Structures are given as structure tokens and as C-alpha cells.
Coordinates of C-alpha atoms in Angstrom, one line a residue:
X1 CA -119.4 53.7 -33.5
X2 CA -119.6 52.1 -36.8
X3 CA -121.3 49.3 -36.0
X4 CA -123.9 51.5 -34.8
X5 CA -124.0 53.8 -37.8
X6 CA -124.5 50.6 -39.8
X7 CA -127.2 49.5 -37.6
X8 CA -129.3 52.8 -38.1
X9 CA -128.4 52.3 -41.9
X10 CA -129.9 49.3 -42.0
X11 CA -133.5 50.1 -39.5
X12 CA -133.7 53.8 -41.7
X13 CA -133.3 51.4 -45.1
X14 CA -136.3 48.7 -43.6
X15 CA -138.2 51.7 -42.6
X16 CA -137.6 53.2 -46.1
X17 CA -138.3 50.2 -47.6
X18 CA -141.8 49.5 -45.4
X19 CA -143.2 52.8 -46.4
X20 CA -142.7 52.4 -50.2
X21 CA -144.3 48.7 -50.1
X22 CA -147.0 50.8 -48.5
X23 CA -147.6 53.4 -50.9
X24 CA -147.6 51.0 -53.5
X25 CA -149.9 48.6 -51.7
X26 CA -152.4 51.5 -51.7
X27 CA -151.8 52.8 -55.2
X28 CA -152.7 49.6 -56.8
X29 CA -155.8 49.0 -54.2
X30 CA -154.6 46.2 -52.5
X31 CA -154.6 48.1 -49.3
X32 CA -157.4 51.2 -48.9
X33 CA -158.5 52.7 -46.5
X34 CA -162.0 52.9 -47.7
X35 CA -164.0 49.0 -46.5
X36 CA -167.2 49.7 -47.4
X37 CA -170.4 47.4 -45.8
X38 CA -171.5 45.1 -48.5
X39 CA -175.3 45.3 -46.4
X40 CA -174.8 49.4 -47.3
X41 CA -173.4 49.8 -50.5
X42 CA -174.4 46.1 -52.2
X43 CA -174.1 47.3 -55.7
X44 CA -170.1 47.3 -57.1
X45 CA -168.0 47.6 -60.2
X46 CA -164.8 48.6 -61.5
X47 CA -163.3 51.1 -64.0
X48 CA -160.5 50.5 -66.4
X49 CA -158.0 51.3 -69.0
X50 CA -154.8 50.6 -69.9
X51 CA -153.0 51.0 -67.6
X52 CA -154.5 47.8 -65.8
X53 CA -152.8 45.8 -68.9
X54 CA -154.6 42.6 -70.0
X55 CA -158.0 42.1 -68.0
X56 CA -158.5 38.1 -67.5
X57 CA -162.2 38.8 -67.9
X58 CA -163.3 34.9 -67.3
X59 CA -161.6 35.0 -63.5
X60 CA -163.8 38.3 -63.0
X61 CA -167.2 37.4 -60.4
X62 CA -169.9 38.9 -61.9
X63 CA -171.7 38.3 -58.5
X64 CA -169.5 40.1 -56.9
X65 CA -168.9 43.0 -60.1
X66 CA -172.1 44.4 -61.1
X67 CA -170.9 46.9 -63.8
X68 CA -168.2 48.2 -65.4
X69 CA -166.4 51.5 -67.1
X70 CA -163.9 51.2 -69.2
X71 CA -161.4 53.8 -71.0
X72 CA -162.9 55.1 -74.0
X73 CA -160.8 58.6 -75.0
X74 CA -158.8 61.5 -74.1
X75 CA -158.6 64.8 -75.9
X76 CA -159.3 65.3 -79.2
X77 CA -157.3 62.5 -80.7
X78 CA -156.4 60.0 -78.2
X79 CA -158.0 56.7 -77.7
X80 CA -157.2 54.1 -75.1
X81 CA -155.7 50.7 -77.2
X82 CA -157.0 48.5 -74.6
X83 CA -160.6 49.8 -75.1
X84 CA -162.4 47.9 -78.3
X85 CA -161.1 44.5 -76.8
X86 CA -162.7 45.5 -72.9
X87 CA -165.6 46.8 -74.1
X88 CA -166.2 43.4 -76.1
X89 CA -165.0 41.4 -73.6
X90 CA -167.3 42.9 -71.5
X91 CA -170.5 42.6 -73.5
X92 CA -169.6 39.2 -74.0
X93 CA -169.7 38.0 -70.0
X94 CA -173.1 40.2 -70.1
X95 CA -171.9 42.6 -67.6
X96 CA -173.3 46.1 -67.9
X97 CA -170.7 48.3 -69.2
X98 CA -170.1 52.1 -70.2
X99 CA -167.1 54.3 -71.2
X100 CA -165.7 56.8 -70.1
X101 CA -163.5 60.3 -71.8
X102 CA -160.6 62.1 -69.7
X103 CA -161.7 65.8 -70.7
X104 CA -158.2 67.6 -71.1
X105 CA -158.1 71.4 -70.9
X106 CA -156.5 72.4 -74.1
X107 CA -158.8 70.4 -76.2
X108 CA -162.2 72.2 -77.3
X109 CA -165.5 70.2 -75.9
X110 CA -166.8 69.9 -79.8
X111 CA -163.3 68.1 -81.1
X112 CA -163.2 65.9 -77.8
X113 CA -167.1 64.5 -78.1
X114 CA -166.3 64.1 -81.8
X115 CA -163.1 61.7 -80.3
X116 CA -165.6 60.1 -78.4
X117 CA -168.5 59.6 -80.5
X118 CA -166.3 58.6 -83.4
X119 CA -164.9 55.9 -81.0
X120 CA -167.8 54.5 -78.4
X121 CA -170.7 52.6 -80.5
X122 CA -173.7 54.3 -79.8
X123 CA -176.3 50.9 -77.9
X124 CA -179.2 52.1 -75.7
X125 CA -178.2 48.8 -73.5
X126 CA -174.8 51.0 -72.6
X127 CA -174.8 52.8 -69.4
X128 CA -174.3 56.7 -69.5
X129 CA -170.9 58.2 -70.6
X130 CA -169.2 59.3 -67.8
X131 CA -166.9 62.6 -68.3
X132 CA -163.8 62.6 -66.5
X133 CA -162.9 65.7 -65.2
X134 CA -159.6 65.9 -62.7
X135 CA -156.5 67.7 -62.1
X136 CA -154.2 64.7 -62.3
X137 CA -152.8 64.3 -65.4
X138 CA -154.1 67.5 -67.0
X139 CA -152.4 69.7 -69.5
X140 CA -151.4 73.3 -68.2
X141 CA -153.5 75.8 -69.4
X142 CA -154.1 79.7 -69.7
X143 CA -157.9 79.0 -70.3
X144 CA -159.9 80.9 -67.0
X145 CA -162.5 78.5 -65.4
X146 CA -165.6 79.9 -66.9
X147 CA -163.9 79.1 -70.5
X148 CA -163.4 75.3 -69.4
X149 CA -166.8 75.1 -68.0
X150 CA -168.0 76.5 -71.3
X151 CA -166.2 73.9 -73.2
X152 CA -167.1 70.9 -70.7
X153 CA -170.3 72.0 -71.1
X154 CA -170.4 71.9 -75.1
X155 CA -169.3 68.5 -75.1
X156 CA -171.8 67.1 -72.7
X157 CA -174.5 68.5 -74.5
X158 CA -173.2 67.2 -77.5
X159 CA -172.6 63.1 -76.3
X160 CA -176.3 63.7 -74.1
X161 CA -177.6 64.3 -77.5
X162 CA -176.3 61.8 -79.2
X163 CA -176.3 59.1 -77.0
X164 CA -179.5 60.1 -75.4
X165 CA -178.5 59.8 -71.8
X166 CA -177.3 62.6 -69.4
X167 CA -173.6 62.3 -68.8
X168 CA -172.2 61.3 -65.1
X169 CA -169.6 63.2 -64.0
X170 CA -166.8 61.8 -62.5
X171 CA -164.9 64.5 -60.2
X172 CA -162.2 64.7 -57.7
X173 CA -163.5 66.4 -54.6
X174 CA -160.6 69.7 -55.6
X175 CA -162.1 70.0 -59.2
X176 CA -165.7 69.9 -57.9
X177 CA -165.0 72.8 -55.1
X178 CA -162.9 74.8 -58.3
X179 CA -165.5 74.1 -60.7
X180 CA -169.0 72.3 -60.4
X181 CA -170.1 73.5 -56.7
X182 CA -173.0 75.4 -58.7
X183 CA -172.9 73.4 -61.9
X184 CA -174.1 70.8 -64.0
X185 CA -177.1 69.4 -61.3
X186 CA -178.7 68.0 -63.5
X187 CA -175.5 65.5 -64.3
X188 CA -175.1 62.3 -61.5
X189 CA -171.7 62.7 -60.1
X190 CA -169.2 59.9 -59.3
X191 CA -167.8 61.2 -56.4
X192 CA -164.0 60.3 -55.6
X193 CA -163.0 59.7 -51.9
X194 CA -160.6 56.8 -50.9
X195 CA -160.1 58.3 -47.1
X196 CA -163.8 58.3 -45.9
X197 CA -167.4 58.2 -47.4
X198 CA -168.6 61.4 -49.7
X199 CA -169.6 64.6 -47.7
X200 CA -170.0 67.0 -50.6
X201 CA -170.2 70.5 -50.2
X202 CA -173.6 71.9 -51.3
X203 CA -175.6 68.8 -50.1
X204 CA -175.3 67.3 -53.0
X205 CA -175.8 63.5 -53.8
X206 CA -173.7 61.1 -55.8
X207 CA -174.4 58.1 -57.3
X208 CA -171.1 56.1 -57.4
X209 CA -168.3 56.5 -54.9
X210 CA -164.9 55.8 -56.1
X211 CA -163.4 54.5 -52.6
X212 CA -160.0 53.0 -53.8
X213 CA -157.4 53.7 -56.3

């Protein structure tokens, strides 16, 4: 009898121990369950922070990355310490490159695009800021929805007019059916999936799909 207890022990602790390897394996990307055709969706890039640590940018195939985001701000006062060294690092291999700002709810939109403009050199060979608008990682908030929208809205009218180019928005499929269904069309969206290919409601189109972690 204790023999088999042990035994279970030890197939429930592999089991265990199988599922977290998992987990991790697709929280870090190196398993997905998103493999897009090449032949369907040629162009590629990455986004980063960080939280990806040290980026050894001269290993990085530009034939194979085509562009890339990196971690500008957050808030009104936070900006990423990994960012002035990617974004040069970037220009340098002469790979197209834009930043991006994690919009927090507590924050007005006017103090958060100052954070950003006062941070992300303004180049007309940068791609568009992208506006990073999720649950994950939030603050909690008594703020109604049409008070966010109102101040997600002053801050991409503010960083459209001074960068000159019309935000992308990059949205979770939960905060676009909360928030944006109705919203913003005139703003690209970077639509996250990483179980299957977009189908957003409202027939709306994306231009980047976000298929892994």
C-alpha cells in the first residue's frame, strides 16, 4: 500500500512537473499555438522591453525580423530603462523601429503623452506610436469607461499631433469588446490572439497580429 501511494506521488509530481514546463514553454514563446504561413503573413517583427533583459541585437536576422517595438513609457512618470539603449541599438542594425506607451488608468492622457513625448525622440523615419491599452497589469480604478476613453483619447490626439502620425492601437481582444468596438476607427489596431487568427467583432481589420507571448 505504500509502495503504491509512493508511486502515484511520484506520476502526480511528473505530471505536475510536465504541466508547469508547459506553461512556461508558452509564456516565453517557445511553444505557441499560433504557426503562422510565412507565404500568408511574410512580414514579421518583435516587441520588447525589459523584461526581455539584454537583447543581443547582432544575433537578431533582419531577414527574418522586419521591424520592431520597443518599450517606451507607462503612466505619467515611468519609463522602461532598457529603452534609450534598444531604440539605438535598433537604428544602428537599420531595422525599422517604433515605441510603444502602456496607458494605465489612473494617469490622465495629457500627463501620460507628456511621459512619452518627453521620452521618444520625435524622427519622421520612426514608425507610429503604438498605445497599449490592456487589462493585464492595470491599476484598479473608479474611473467609468466613458472617462478612460475620454482620457485615451486626449493622449492620442496629443502624440498624433506631435509626431504627425495616427497612433496604432494595440488591444487585447476583452479591452476592445469593453472599450473600442465603436471607437477610434480611424486608429490601426494590433490585434492580440495567440489561440487562432483575429476574428474581430464589428468586421474590423487589423494590421499586426500579436500571435505569441
Amino acid at each position: 500500500m505504500k509502495f503504491k501511494n509512493k508511486k502515484i506521488l511520484l506520476i502526480m509530481g511528473s505530471i505536475l512537473l510536465l504541466i508547469l514546463i508547459i506553461l512556461l514553454a508558452l509564456y516565453t514563446g517557445c511553444l505557441r499555438f499560433n504557426y503562422p504561413s510565412k507565404t500568408e503573413y511574410p512580414i514579421r517583427g518583435i516587441d520588447i522591453s525589459r523584461h526581455q533583459n539584454n537583447i543581443q541585437w547582432d544575433l537578431i536576422d533582419t531577414t527574418e525580423v522586419h521591424f520592431v517595438y520597443i518599450k517606451a513609457t507607462e503612466g505619467s512618470d515611468f519609463i522602461d530603462r532598457k529603452f534609450s539603449y534598444n531604440w539605438k541599438k535598433a537604428w544602428e542594425r537599420n531595422i525599422p523601429v517604433g515605441a510603444y506607451h502602456f496607458f494605465t488608468f489612473c494617469k490622465s492622457g495629457n500627463d501620460q503623452a507628456n511621459n512619452f513625448i518627453n521620452t521618444v525622440p520625435k524622427l519622421s523615419e520612426m514608425l507610429p506610436p503604438v498605445i497599449d491599452l490592456e487589462y493585464g497589469g492595470n491599476c484598479k480604478t473608479s474611473h467609468s469607461k466613458n472617462e478612460i476613453l475620454k482620457e485615451i483619447k486626449i493622449f492620442e490626439e496629443k502624440i498624433h499631433n506631435y509626431y504627425g502620425k495616427k497612433p496604432i492601437l494595440y488591444v487585447t481582444q476583452e479591452f476592445y469588446e469593453d472599450f473600442l468596438m465603436d471607437k477610434f476607427h480611424d486608429n490601426p489596431l494590433w490585434y492580440r490572439n495567440i489561440y487562432h487568427s483575429p476574428k474581430i467583432k464589428g468586421d474590423r481589420n487589423w494590421l499586426f497580429w500579436q500571435y505569441s507571448n
